[in-house]
């Protein structure tokens, strides 16, 4: 069951997903019908975003806002998720940022969960598809800053690397 107080924090713009003029204009160009349910709106917005935005590694950083990434027309999964959340909020849809992994890929990934009919559904705007059983969720929040998986403090010098491995078994 959905807690209305928790739902409310995912219904409003925040931090890295605040829409600017370019995102607002793009949303108006989509021309959504108000009669559509939340999942239908999300599917249309996700597809339009995916076809109009380019995945380019290293083109943004952890502090890039949705508006900055959208304005340059390129970014990474974090940017797709922030822009998607921004557009969903303009449509009056509750959405939350998710970080985790896709099985078979070696890097962390970001996607979005959308509240439809009192249940959260995963949407991956980077790949223009619904989230499946091959996604491993580690954290949820309003934006990437709420659920960073690689934050901490390092003392001393030298080189460092991070290795993350996930082992999934069917039960």
CSV table of N, CA and C in Angstrom, one decimal:
chain,number,residue,atom,x,y,z
A,1,UNK,N,0.8,-1.2,0.0
A,1,UNK,CA,0.0,0.0,0.0
A,1,UNK,C,0.9,1.2,0.0
A,2,UNK,N,0.5,2.3,-0.7
A,2,UNK,CA,1.3,3.5,-0.9
A,2,UNK,C,0.9,4.4,0.3
A,3,UNK,N,2.0,5.0,0.9
A,3,UNK,CA,1.8,6.0,1.9
A,3,UNK,C,1.7,7.3,1.3
A,4,UNK,N,0.6,8.1,1.5
A,4,UNK,CA,0.4,9.3,0.8
A,4,UNK,C,1.5,10.3,1.1
A,5,UNK,N,2.1,10.3,2.3
A,5,UNK,CA,3.2,11.2,2.6
A,5,UNK,C,4.4,10.9,1.8
A,6,UNK,N,4.7,9.7,1.6
A,6,UNK,CA,5.9,9.3,0.8
A,6,UNK,C,5.6,9.6,-0.6
A,7,UNK,N,4.4,9.4,-1.1
A,7,UNK,CA,4.0,9.7,-2.5
A,7,UNK,C,4.3,11.1,-2.8
A,8,UNK,N,3.9,12.0,-1.8
A,8,UNK,CA,4.0,13.4,-2.1
A,8,UNK,C,5.5,13.9,-2.3
A,9,UNK,N,6.5,13.3,-1.7
A,9,UNK,CA,7.8,13.7,-1.9
A,9,UNK,C,8.3,13.3,-3.3
A,10,UNK,N,7.6,12.4,-4.0
A,10,UNK,CA,8.0,12.0,-5.4
A,10,UNK,C,7.1,12.6,-6.4
A,11,UNK,N,6.3,13.6,-6.0
A,11,UNK,CA,5.4,14.2,-7.0
A,11,UNK,C,5.8,15.6,-7.4
A,12,UNK,N,6.9,16.1,-6.7
A,12,UNK,CA,7.3,17.5,-7.0
A,12,UNK,C,8.7,17.6,-7.3
A,13,UNK,N,9.0,18.6,-8.1
A,13,UNK,CA,10.4,18.8,-8.6
A,13,UNK,C,11.4,19.0,-7.4
A,14,UNK,N,12.6,18.6,-7.6
A,14,UNK,CA,13.6,18.7,-6.6
A,14,UNK,C,15.0,18.6,-7.2
A,15,UNK,N,15.9,19.3,-6.6
A,15,UNK,CA,17.3,19.2,-6.9
A,15,UNK,C,17.7,19.1,-8.4
A,16,UNK,N,18.2,18.0,-8.8
A,16,UNK,CA,18.7,17.8,-10.2
A,16,UNK,C,17.6,17.7,-11.2
A,17,UNK,N,16.4,17.5,-10.8
A,17,UNK,CA,15.3,17.2,-11.8
A,17,UNK,C,14.3,18.4,-11.9
A,18,UNK,N,14.7,19.6,-11.5
A,18,UNK,CA,13.9,20.8,-11.7
A,18,UNK,C,13.9,21.2,-13.2
A,19,UNK,N,12.7,21.3,-13.8
A,19,UNK,CA,12.6,21.6,-15.2
A,19,UNK,C,12.9,23.1,-15.5
A,20,UNK,N,13.6,23.3,-16.6
A,20,UNK,CA,13.9,24.6,-17.1
A,20,UNK,C,13.0,24.9,-18.3
A,21,UNK,N,13.2,26.0,-18.9
A,21,UNK,CA,12.4,26.4,-20.1
A,21,UNK,C,12.4,25.4,-21.2
A,22,UNK,N,13.6,24.8,-21.5
A,22,UNK,CA,13.7,23.8,-22.6
A,22,UNK,C,12.9,22.5,-22.3
A,23,UNK,N,13.0,22.0,-21.1
A,23,UNK,CA,12.2,20.9,-20.7
A,23,UNK,C,10.7,21.2,-20.8
A,24,UNK,N,10.3,22.3,-20.3
A,24,UNK,CA,8.9,22.7,-20.3
A,24,UNK,C,8.4,22.8,-21.7
A,25,UNK,N,9.2,23.4,-22.6
A,25,UNK,CA,8.8,23.5,-24.0
A,25,UNK,C,8.6,22.1,-24.7
A,26,UNK,N,9.6,21.2,-24.4
A,26,UNK,CA,9.5,19.9,-24.9
A,26,UNK,C,8.3,19.2,-24.4
A,27,UNK,N,7.9,19.3,-23.1
A,27,UNK,CA,6.7,18.7,-22.6
A,27,UNK,C,5.5,19.2,-23.3
A,28,UNK,N,5.4,20.5,-23.6
A,28,UNK,CA,4.3,21.1,-24.3
A,28,UNK,C,4.2,20.6,-25.7
A,29,UNK,N,5.3,20.3,-26.3
A,29,UNK,CA,5.3,19.7,-27.7
A,29,UNK,C,4.8,18.3,-27.7
A,30,UNK,N,5.0,17.6,-26.6
A,30,UNK,CA,4.5,16.2,-26.6
A,30,UNK,C,3.0,16.2,-26.7
A,31,UNK,N,2.3,17.2,-26.1
A,31,UNK,CA,0.9,17.3,-26.2
A,31,UNK,C,0.1,16.1,-25.6
A,32,UNK,N,0.4,15.8,-24.4
A,32,UNK,CA,-0.3,14.7,-23.8
A,32,UNK,C,-1.8,15.0,-23.5
A,33,UNK,N,-2.6,14.0,-23.7
A,33,UNK,CA,-4.0,14.1,-23.3
A,33,UNK,C,-4.2,13.9,-21.9
A,34,UNK,N,-5.0,14.8,-21.2
A,34,UNK,CA,-5.2,14.7,-19.8
A,34,UNK,C,-5.9,13.4,-19.4
A,35,UNK,N,-6.6,12.8,-20.3
A,35,UNK,CA,-7.4,11.6,-20.0
A,35,UNK,C,-6.6,10.3,-19.8
A,36,UNK,N,-5.3,10.4,-20.2
A,36,UNK,CA,-4.5,9.2,-20.1
A,36,UNK,C,-4.1,8.9,-18.6
A,37,UNK,N,-4.0,7.6,-18.3
A,37,UNK,CA,-3.5,7.2,-17.0
A,37,UNK,C,-2.0,7.4,-16.9
A,38,UNK,N,-1.5,7.3,-15.7
A,38,UNK,CA,-0.1,7.6,-15.4
A,38,UNK,C,0.9,6.7,-16.2
A,39,UNK,N,0.6,5.4,-16.3
A,39,UNK,CA,1.5,4.5,-17.1
A,39,UNK,C,1.5,4.9,-18.5
A,40,UNK,N,0.3,5.2,-19.1
A,40,UNK,CA,0.3,5.6,-20.5
A,40,UNK,C,1.0,6.9,-20.8
A,41,UNK,N,0.9,7.9,-19.9
A,41,UNK,CA,1.7,9.1,-20.0
A,41,UNK,C,3.2,8.8,-19.9
A,42,UNK,N,3.6,7.9,-19.0
A,42,UNK,CA,5.0,7.6,-18.8
A,42,UNK,C,5.5,6.9,-20.1
A,43,UNK,N,4.8,6.0,-20.6
A,43,UNK,CA,5.3,5.3,-21.8
A,43,UNK,C,5.5,6.3,-23.0
A,44,UNK,N,4.6,7.2,-23.2
A,44,UNK,CA,4.7,8.2,-24.3
A,44,UNK,C,5.9,9.1,-24.0
A,45,UNK,N,6.0,9.6,-22.8
A,45,UNK,CA,7.1,10.5,-22.5
A,45,UNK,C,8.4,9.8,-22.6
A,46,UNK,N,8.5,8.6,-22.1
A,46,UNK,CA,9.8,7.8,-22.2
A,46,UNK,C,10.2,7.6,-23.6
A,47,UNK,N,9.3,7.3,-24.5
A,47,UNK,CA,9.6,7.0,-25.9
A,47,UNK,C,10.1,8.3,-26.6
A,48,UNK,N,9.4,9.4,-26.3
A,48,UNK,CA,9.7,10.7,-26.9
A,48,UNK,C,11.1,11.1,-26.4
A,49,UNK,N,11.4,11.0,-25.2
A,49,UNK,CA,12.7,11.3,-24.6
A,49,UNK,C,13.8,10.5,-25.2
A,50,UNK,N,13.5,9.2,-25.3
A,50,UNK,CA,14.6,8.3,-25.8
A,50,UNK,C,14.9,8.6,-27.3
A,51,UNK,N,13.9,9.0,-28.1
A,51,UNK,CA,14.2,9.2,-29.5
A,51,UNK,C,14.8,10.6,-29.7
A,52,UNK,N,14.7,11.5,-28.7
A,52,UNK,CA,15.2,12.9,-28.9
A,52,UNK,C,16.4,13.2,-28.1
A,53,UNK,N,17.0,12.2,-27.4
A,53,UNK,CA,18.1,12.5,-26.6
A,53,UNK,C,19.2,11.4,-26.8
A,54,UNK,N,20.5,11.8,-26.8
A,54,UNK,CA,21.5,10.8,-27.1
A,54,UNK,C,22.3,10.4,-25.9
A,55,UNK,N,22.6,9.1,-25.9
A,55,UNK,CA,23.5,8.5,-24.8
A,55,UNK,C,24.9,8.8,-25.2
A,56,UNK,N,25.6,9.6,-24.5
A,56,UNK,CA,27.1,9.9,-24.8
A,56,UNK,C,27.8,9.8,-23.4
A,57,UNK,N,28.6,8.7,-23.2
A,57,UNK,CA,29.4,8.6,-22.0
A,57,UNK,C,30.3,9.8,-21.8
A,58,UNK,N,30.5,10.2,-20.5
A,58,UNK,CA,31.3,11.3,-20.1
A,58,UNK,C,30.9,12.7,-20.6
A,59,UNK,N,29.7,12.8,-21.1
A,59,UNK,CA,29.3,14.1,-21.6
A,59,UNK,C,28.7,15.0,-20.4
A,60,UNK,N,28.4,14.3,-19.3
A,60,UNK,CA,27.9,15.1,-18.1
A,60,UNK,C,28.6,14.5,-16.9
A,61,UNK,N,28.3,15.1,-15.7
A,61,UNK,CA,28.9,14.6,-14.5
A,61,UNK,C,27.8,14.5,-13.4
A,62,UNK,N,28.1,14.1,-12.2
A,62,UNK,CA,27.2,13.9,-11.2
A,62,UNK,C,26.4,15.1,-10.8
A,63,UNK,N,26.9,16.3,-11.1
A,63,UNK,CA,26.2,17.5,-10.7
A,63,UNK,C,25.4,18.1,-11.9
A,64,UNK,N,25.3,17.5,-13.0
A,64,UNK,CA,24.6,18.0,-14.2
A,64,UNK,C,23.1,17.9,-13.9
A,65,UNK,N,22.4,19.0,-14.1
A,65,UNK,CA,21.0,19.0,-13.9
A,65,UNK,C,20.2,18.5,-15.1
A,66,UNK,N,19.0,18.2,-14.9
A,66,UNK,CA,18.1,17.7,-16.0
A,66,UNK,C,18.1,18.7,-17.2
A,67,UNK,N,17.9,20.0,-16.8
A,67,UNK,CA,17.9,21.0,-17.8
A,67,UNK,C,19.2,21.2,-18.6
A,68,UNK,N,20.3,21.1,-17.9
A,68,UNK,CA,21.6,21.2,-18.5
A,68,UNK,C,21.8,20.1,-19.5
A,69,UNK,N,21.5,18.9,-19.1
A,69,UNK,CA,21.7,17.7,-20.0
A,69,UNK,C,20.8,17.8,-21.2
A,70,UNK,N,19.5,18.1,-20.9
A,70,UNK,CA,18.5,18.2,-22.0
A,70,UNK,C,18.9,19.3,-23.0
A,71,UNK,N,19.4,20.4,-22.5
A,71,UNK,CA,19.8,21.5,-23.4
A,71,UNK,C,21.0,21.1,-24.3
A,72,UNK,N,21.9,20.3,-23.8
A,72,UNK,CA,23.0,19.9,-24.7
A,72,UNK,C,22.6,18.6,-25.5
A,73,UNK,N,21.5,18.0,-25.3
A,73,UNK,CA,21.0,16.9,-26.1
A,73,UNK,C,21.6,15.6,-25.9
A,74,UNK,N,22.4,15.5,-24.8
A,74,UNK,CA,23.1,14.2,-24.6
A,74,UNK,C,23.5,14.1,-23.1
A,75,UNK,N,23.7,12.8,-22.8
A,75,UNK,CA,24.0,12.5,-21.4
A,75,UNK,C,24.1,11.0,-21.2
A,76,UNK,N,24.0,10.6,-19.9
A,76,UNK,CA,24.1,9.2,-19.5
A,76,UNK,C,22.8,8.8,-18.8
A,77,UNK,N,22.7,7.6,-18.3
A,77,UNK,CA,21.4,7.1,-17.7
A,77,UNK,C,20.9,8.0,-16.6
A,78,UNK,N,21.8,8.6,-15.8
A,78,UNK,CA,21.4,9.5,-14.8
A,78,UNK,C,20.7,10.7,-15.4
A,79,UNK,N,21.1,11.2,-16.5
A,79,UNK,CA,20.5,12.3,-17.1
A,79,UNK,C,19.1,11.9,-17.7
A,80,UNK,N,19.0,10.8,-18.4
A,80,UNK,CA,17.7,10.3,-18.8
A,80,UNK,C,16.7,10.2,-17.7
A,81,UNK,N,17.2,9.7,-16.6
A,81,UNK,CA,16.3,9.5,-15.4
A,81,UNK,C,15.8,10.9,-14.9
A,82,UNK,N,16.8,11.8,-14.7
A,82,UNK,CA,16.4,13.1,-14.2
A,82,UNK,C,15.4,13.9,-15.2
A,83,UNK,N,15.7,13.8,-16.4
A,83,UNK,CA,14.8,14.5,-17.4
A,83,UNK,C,13.5,13.8,-17.4
A,84,UNK,N,13.4,12.5,-17.4
A,84,UNK,CA,12.2,11.8,-17.4
A,84,UNK,C,11.3,12.1,-16.2
A,85,UNK,N,12.0,12.2,-15.0
A,85,UNK,CA,11.3,12.6,-13.8
A,85,UNK,C,10.7,14.0,-13.9
A,86,UNK,N,11.5,14.9,-14.4
A,86,UNK,CA,11.1,16.3,-14.6
A,86,UNK,C,9.9,16.4,-15.5
A,87,UNK,N,9.9,15.6,-16.6
A,87,UNK,CA,8.7,15.6,-17.5
A,87,UNK,C,7.5,15.0,-16.9
A,88,UNK,N,7.7,13.9,-16.1
A,88,UNK,CA,6.6,13.3,-15.4
A,88,UNK,C,6.0,14.2,-14.4
A,89,UNK,N,6.8,14.9,-13.7
A,89,UNK,CA,6.2,15.9,-12.7
A,89,UNK,C,5.4,17.0,-13.4
A,90,UNK,N,5.8,17.4,-14.6
A,90,UNK,CA,5.0,18.4,-15.3
A,90,UNK,C,3.7,17.8,-15.7
A,91,UNK,N,3.6,16.5,-15.9
A,91,UNK,CA,2.4,15.8,-16.2
A,91,UNK,C,1.6,15.4,-15.0
A,92,UNK,N,2.1,15.8,-13.8
A,92,UNK,CA,1.4,15.5,-12.6
A,92,UNK,C,1.5,14.1,-12.1
A,93,UNK,N,2.6,13.4,-12.5
A,93,UNK,CA,2.8,12.0,-12.2
A,93,UNK,C,3.9,11.9,-11.1
A,94,UNK,N,3.6,11.1,-10.1
A,94,UNK,CA,4.7,10.8,-9.1
A,94,UNK,C,5.7,9.9,-9.7
A,95,UNK,N,7.0,10.2,-9.5
A,95,UNK,CA,8.1,9.4,-10.0
A,95,UNK,C,9.3,9.5,-9.1
A,96,UNK,N,10.1,8.5,-9.0
A,96,UNK,CA,11.2,8.4,-8.2
A,96,UNK,C,12.4,7.9,-8.9
A,97,UNK,N,13.6,8.4,-8.6
A,97,UNK,CA,14.9,8.0,-9.2
A,97,UNK,C,15.3,6.6,-8.5
A,98,UNK,N,15.8,5.7,-9.4
A,98,UNK,CA,16.3,4.4,-8.9
A,98,UNK,C,17.7,4.2,-9.4
A,99,UNK,N,18.5,3.7,-8.5
A,99,UNK,CA,19.9,3.3,-8.9
A,99,UNK,C,20.1,1.8,-8.6
A,100,UNK,N,20.8,1.2,-9.5
A,100,UNK,CA,21.1,-0.2,-9.3
A,100,UNK,C,21.9,-0.8,-10.4
A,101,UNK,N,21.6,-2.0,-10.8
A,101,UNK,CA,22.4,-2.7,-11.9
A,101,UNK,C,21.4,-3.4,-12.8
A,102,UNK,N,21.9,-3.7,-14.0
A,102,UNK,CA,21.2,-4.6,-15.0
A,102,UNK,C,22.1,-5.8,-15.1
A,103,UNK,N,21.6,-7.0,-14.9
A,103,UNK,CA,22.4,-8.2,-14.9
A,103,UNK,C,23.0,-8.2,-16.3
A,104,UNK,N,24.3,-8.6,-16.3
A,104,UNK,CA,25.0,-8.7,-17.6
A,104,UNK,C,25.8,-7.5,-17.9
A,105,UNK,N,25.5,-6.3,-17.3
A,105,UNK,CA,26.3,-5.1,-17.5
A,105,UNK,C,27.2,-4.9,-16.3
A,106,UNK,N,28.3,-4.3,-16.5
A,106,UNK,CA,29.3,-4.2,-15.4
A,106,UNK,C,29.2,-2.9,-14.6
A,107,UNK,N,28.4,-2.0,-15.0
A,107,UNK,CA,28.3,-0.7,-14.4
A,107,UNK,C,27.0,-0.4,-13.7
A,108,UNK,N,27.0,0.5,-12.8
A,108,UNK,CA,25.7,0.9,-12.2
A,108,UNK,C,24.8,1.5,-13.3
A,109,UNK,N,23.5,1.6,-13.0
A,109,UNK,CA,22.5,2.1,-13.9
A,109,UNK,C,21.5,2.9,-13.1
A,110,UNK,N,20.8,3.8,-13.8
A,110,UNK,CA,19.7,4.5,-13.2
A,110,UNK,C,18.5,4.4,-14.1
A,111,UNK,N,17.3,4.3,-13.4
A,111,UNK,CA,16.0,4.3,-14.1
A,111,UNK,C,15.0,5.0,-13.2
A,112,UNK,N,13.7,4.9,-13.5
A,112,UNK,CA,12.7,5.6,-12.8
A,112,UNK,C,11.6,4.7,-12.5
A,113,UNK,N,11.0,4.9,-11.3
A,113,UNK,CA,9.7,4.2,-11.0
A,113,UNK,C,8.6,5.2,-11.0
A,114,UNK,N,7.5,4.8,-11.5
A,114,UNK,CA,6.3,5.7,-11.7
A,114,UNK,C,5.2,5.1,-10.9
A,115,UNK,N,4.4,5.9,-10.2
A,115,UNK,CA,3.3,5.5,-9.5
A,115,UNK,C,2.1,5.4,-10.4
A,116,UNK,N,1.6,4.1,-10.7
A,116,UNK,CA,0.4,3.9,-11.5
A,116,UNK,C,-0.5,3.0,-10.7
A,117,UNK,N,-1.8,3.5,-10.6
A,117,UNK,CA,-2.8,2.7,-9.9
A,117,UNK,C,-2.3,2.2,-8.5
A,118,UNK,N,-1.7,3.1,-7.8
A,118,UNK,CA,-1.2,2.8,-6.4
A,118,UNK,C,-0.1,1.7,-6.3
A,119,UNK,N,0.6,1.6,-7.4
A,119,UNK,CA,1.8,0.6,-7.4
A,119,UNK,C,2.9,1.3,-8.2
A,120,UNK,N,4.1,1.0,-7.8
A,120,UNK,CA,5.3,1.5,-8.5
A,120,UNK,C,5.7,0.6,-9.6
A,121,UNK,N,5.9,1.2,-10.8
A,121,UNK,CA,6.4,0.4,-12.0
A,121,UNK,C,7.7,1.0,-12.5
A,122,UNK,N,8.7,0.1,-12.8
A,122,UNK,CA,9.9,0.6,-13.3
A,122,UNK,C,9.9,0.9,-14.8
A,123,UNK,N,10.5,2.1,-15.2
A,123,UNK,CA,10.7,2.5,-16.6
A,123,UNK,C,12.1,2.8,-16.8
A,124,UNK,N,12.7,2.3,-17.9
A,124,UNK,CA,14.1,2.6,-18.2
A,124,UNK,C,14.1,3.5,-19.4
A,125,UNK,N,14.2,4.8,-19.2
A,125,UNK,CA,14.2,5.7,-20.4
A,125,UNK,C,15.5,5.6,-21.2
A,126,UNK,N,16.6,5.2,-20.7
A,126,UNK,CA,17.8,5.0,-21.5
A,126,UNK,C,17.6,4.0,-22.5
A,127,UNK,N,16.9,2.9,-22.2
A,127,UNK,CA,16.7,1.8,-23.1
A,127,UNK,C,15.3,1.7,-23.7
A,128,UNK,N,14.5,2.7,-23.3
A,128,UNK,CA,13.1,2.8,-23.8
A,128,UNK,C,12.3,1.5,-23.6
A,129,UNK,N,12.3,1.0,-22.3
A,129,UNK,CA,11.6,-0.2,-22.0
A,129,UNK,C,11.2,-0.2,-20.5
A,130,UNK,N,10.3,-1.1,-20.2
A,130,UNK,CA,9.9,-1.4,-18.9
A,130,UNK,C,11.0,-2.2,-18.2
A,131,UNK,N,11.1,-2.0,-16.9
A,131,UNK,CA,12.1,-2.7,-16.1
A,131,UNK,C,11.7,-4.1,-15.9
A,132,UNK,N,12.6,-5.0,-16.0
A,132,UNK,CA,12.3,-6.5,-15.9
A,132,UNK,C,13.0,-7.1,-14.7
A,133,UNK,N,13.0,-8.4,-14.7
A,133,UNK,CA,13.6,-9.2,-13.6
A,133,UNK,C,15.1,-9.1,-13.6
A,134,UNK,N,15.7,-8.6,-14.7
A,134,UNK,CA,17.2,-8.5,-14.8
A,134,UNK,C,17.7,-7.2,-14.2
A,135,UNK,N,16.8,-6.4,-13.6
A,135,UNK,CA,17.3,-5.2,-12.9
A,135,UNK,C,17.4,-5.4,-11.4
A,136,UNK,N,18.4,-4.9,-10.8
A,136,UNK,CA,18.7,-5.1,-9.4
A,136,UNK,C,18.7,-3.7,-8.8
A,137,UNK,N,17.6,-3.4,-8.0
A,137,UNK,CA,17.5,-2.1,-7.4
A,137,UNK,C,18.3,-2.0,-6.1
A,138,UNK,N,19.1,-0.9,-5.9
A,138,UNK,CA,19.8,-0.7,-4.7
A,138,UNK,C,19.3,0.5,-3.9
A,139,UNK,N,18.8,1.5,-4.6
A,139,UNK,CA,18.3,2.6,-3.8
A,139,UNK,C,17.3,3.4,-4.6
A,140,UNK,N,16.4,4.2,-3.9
A,140,UNK,CA,15.5,5.1,-4.5
A,140,UNK,C,15.6,6.4,-3.8
A,141,UNK,N,15.2,7.5,-4.6
A,141,UNK,CA,15.2,8.8,-4.0
A,141,UNK,C,14.6,9.8,-5.0
A,142,UNK,N,14.7,11.1,-4.7
A,142,UNK,CA,14.1,12.1,-5.5
A,142,UNK,C,15.0,12.4,-6.7
A,143,UNK,N,16.3,12.2,-6.5
A,143,UNK,CA,17.3,12.4,-7.6
A,143,UNK,C,18.5,11.6,-7.3
A,144,UNK,N,19.5,11.6,-8.1
A,144,UNK,CA,20.7,10.8,-7.9
A,144,UNK,C,21.4,11.1,-6.6
A,145,UNK,N,21.3,12.3,-6.1
A,145,UNK,CA,22.0,12.6,-4.8
A,145,UNK,C,21.4,11.9,-3.6
A,146,UNK,N,20.2,11.5,-3.7
A,146,UNK,CA,19.5,10.8,-2.6
A,146,UNK,C,19.9,9.3,-2.5
A,147,UNK,N,20.5,8.8,-3.6
A,147,UNK,CA,20.8,7.3,-3.6
A,147,UNK,C,22.1,7.0,-4.3
A,148,UNK,N,23.1,7.7,-3.9
A,148,UNK,CA,24.5,7.4,-4.5
A,148,UNK,C,25.0,6.1,-3.9
A,149,UNK,N,25.5,5.3,-4.7
A,149,UNK,CA,26.0,4.0,-4.2
A,149,UNK,C,27.5,4.0,-4.0
A,150,UNK,N,28.2,5.1,-4.4
A,150,UNK,CA,29.7,5.1,-4.3
A,150,UNK,C,30.1,6.4,-3.6
A,151,UNK,N,29.5,6.7,-2.5
A,151,UNK,CA,29.9,7.9,-1.8
A,151,UNK,C,30.6,7.5,-0.5
A,152,UNK,N,31.6,8.3,-0.1
A,152,UNK,CA,32.3,8.0,1.2
A,152,UNK,C,33.5,8.9,1.3
A,153,UNK,N,34.3,8.6,2.3
A,153,UNK,CA,35.5,9.4,2.6
A,153,UNK,C,36.7,8.5,2.4
A,154,UNK,N,37.7,9.0,1.8
A,154,UNK,CA,38.9,8.3,1.6
A,154,UNK,C,40.1,9.0,2.3
A,155,UNK,N,40.8,8.4,3.2
A,155,UNK,CA,41.9,9.0,3.9
A,155,UNK,C,43.2,8.5,3.3
A,156,UNK,N,44.2,9.3,3.2
A,156,UNK,CA,45.5,8.9,2.7
A,156,UNK,C,45.6,9.2,1.2
A,157,UNK,N,46.6,8.7,0.6
A,157,UNK,CA,46.8,9.0,-0.8
A,157,UNK,C,46.8,7.7,-1.7
A,158,UNK,N,47.3,7.8,-2.8
A,158,UNK,CA,47.4,6.6,-3.7
A,158,UNK,C,46.3,6.5,-4.6
A,159,UNK,N,46.4,5.5,-5.4
A,159,UNK,CA,45.3,5.2,-6.4
A,159,UNK,C,44.3,4.3,-5.8
A,160,UNK,N,43.1,4.4,-6.3
A,160,UNK,CA,42.0,3.5,-5.8
A,160,UNK,C,41.1,3.1,-6.9
A,161,UNK,N,40.5,2.0,-6.8
A,161,UNK,CA,39.4,1.5,-7.7
A,161,UNK,C,38.3,1.0,-6.9
A,162,UNK,N,37.2,0.9,-7.6
A,162,UNK,CA,36.0,0.3,-7.0
A,162,UNK,C,35.5,-0.9,-7.8
A,163,UNK,N,35.3,-2.0,-7.2
A,163,UNK,CA,34.7,-3.1,-7.9
A,163,UNK,C,33.5,-3.6,-7.2
A,164,UNK,N,32.4,-3.7,-8.0
A,164,UNK,CA,31.1,-4.2,-7.5
A,164,UNK,C,30.7,-5.4,-8.2
A,165,UNK,N,30.4,-6.4,-7.4
A,165,UNK,CA,29.9,-7.7,-8.1
A,165,UNK,C,28.6,-8.0,-7.4
A,166,UNK,N,27.6,-8.5,-8.2
A,166,UNK,CA,26.3,-8.9,-7.7
A,166,UNK,C,26.1,-10.4,-8.2
A,167,UNK,N,25.8,-11.2,-7.3
A,167,UNK,CA,25.6,-12.6,-7.6
A,167,UNK,C,24.1,-12.9,-7.3
A,168,UNK,N,23.3,-13.3,-8.4
A,168,UNK,CA,21.9,-13.5,-8.2
A,168,UNK,C,21.6,-15.0,-8.5
A,169,UNK,N,20.9,-15.6,-7.6
A,169,UNK,CA,20.5,-17.0,-7.8
A,169,UNK,C,19.0,-17.1,-7.7
A,170,UNK,N,18.4,-18.0,-8.5
A,170,UNK,CA,17.0,-18.2,-8.4
A,170,UNK,C,16.7,-19.1,-7.2
A,171,UNK,N,15.7,-18.9,-6.5
A,171,UNK,CA,15.3,-19.7,-5.3
A,171,UNK,C,14.1,-20.5,-5.7
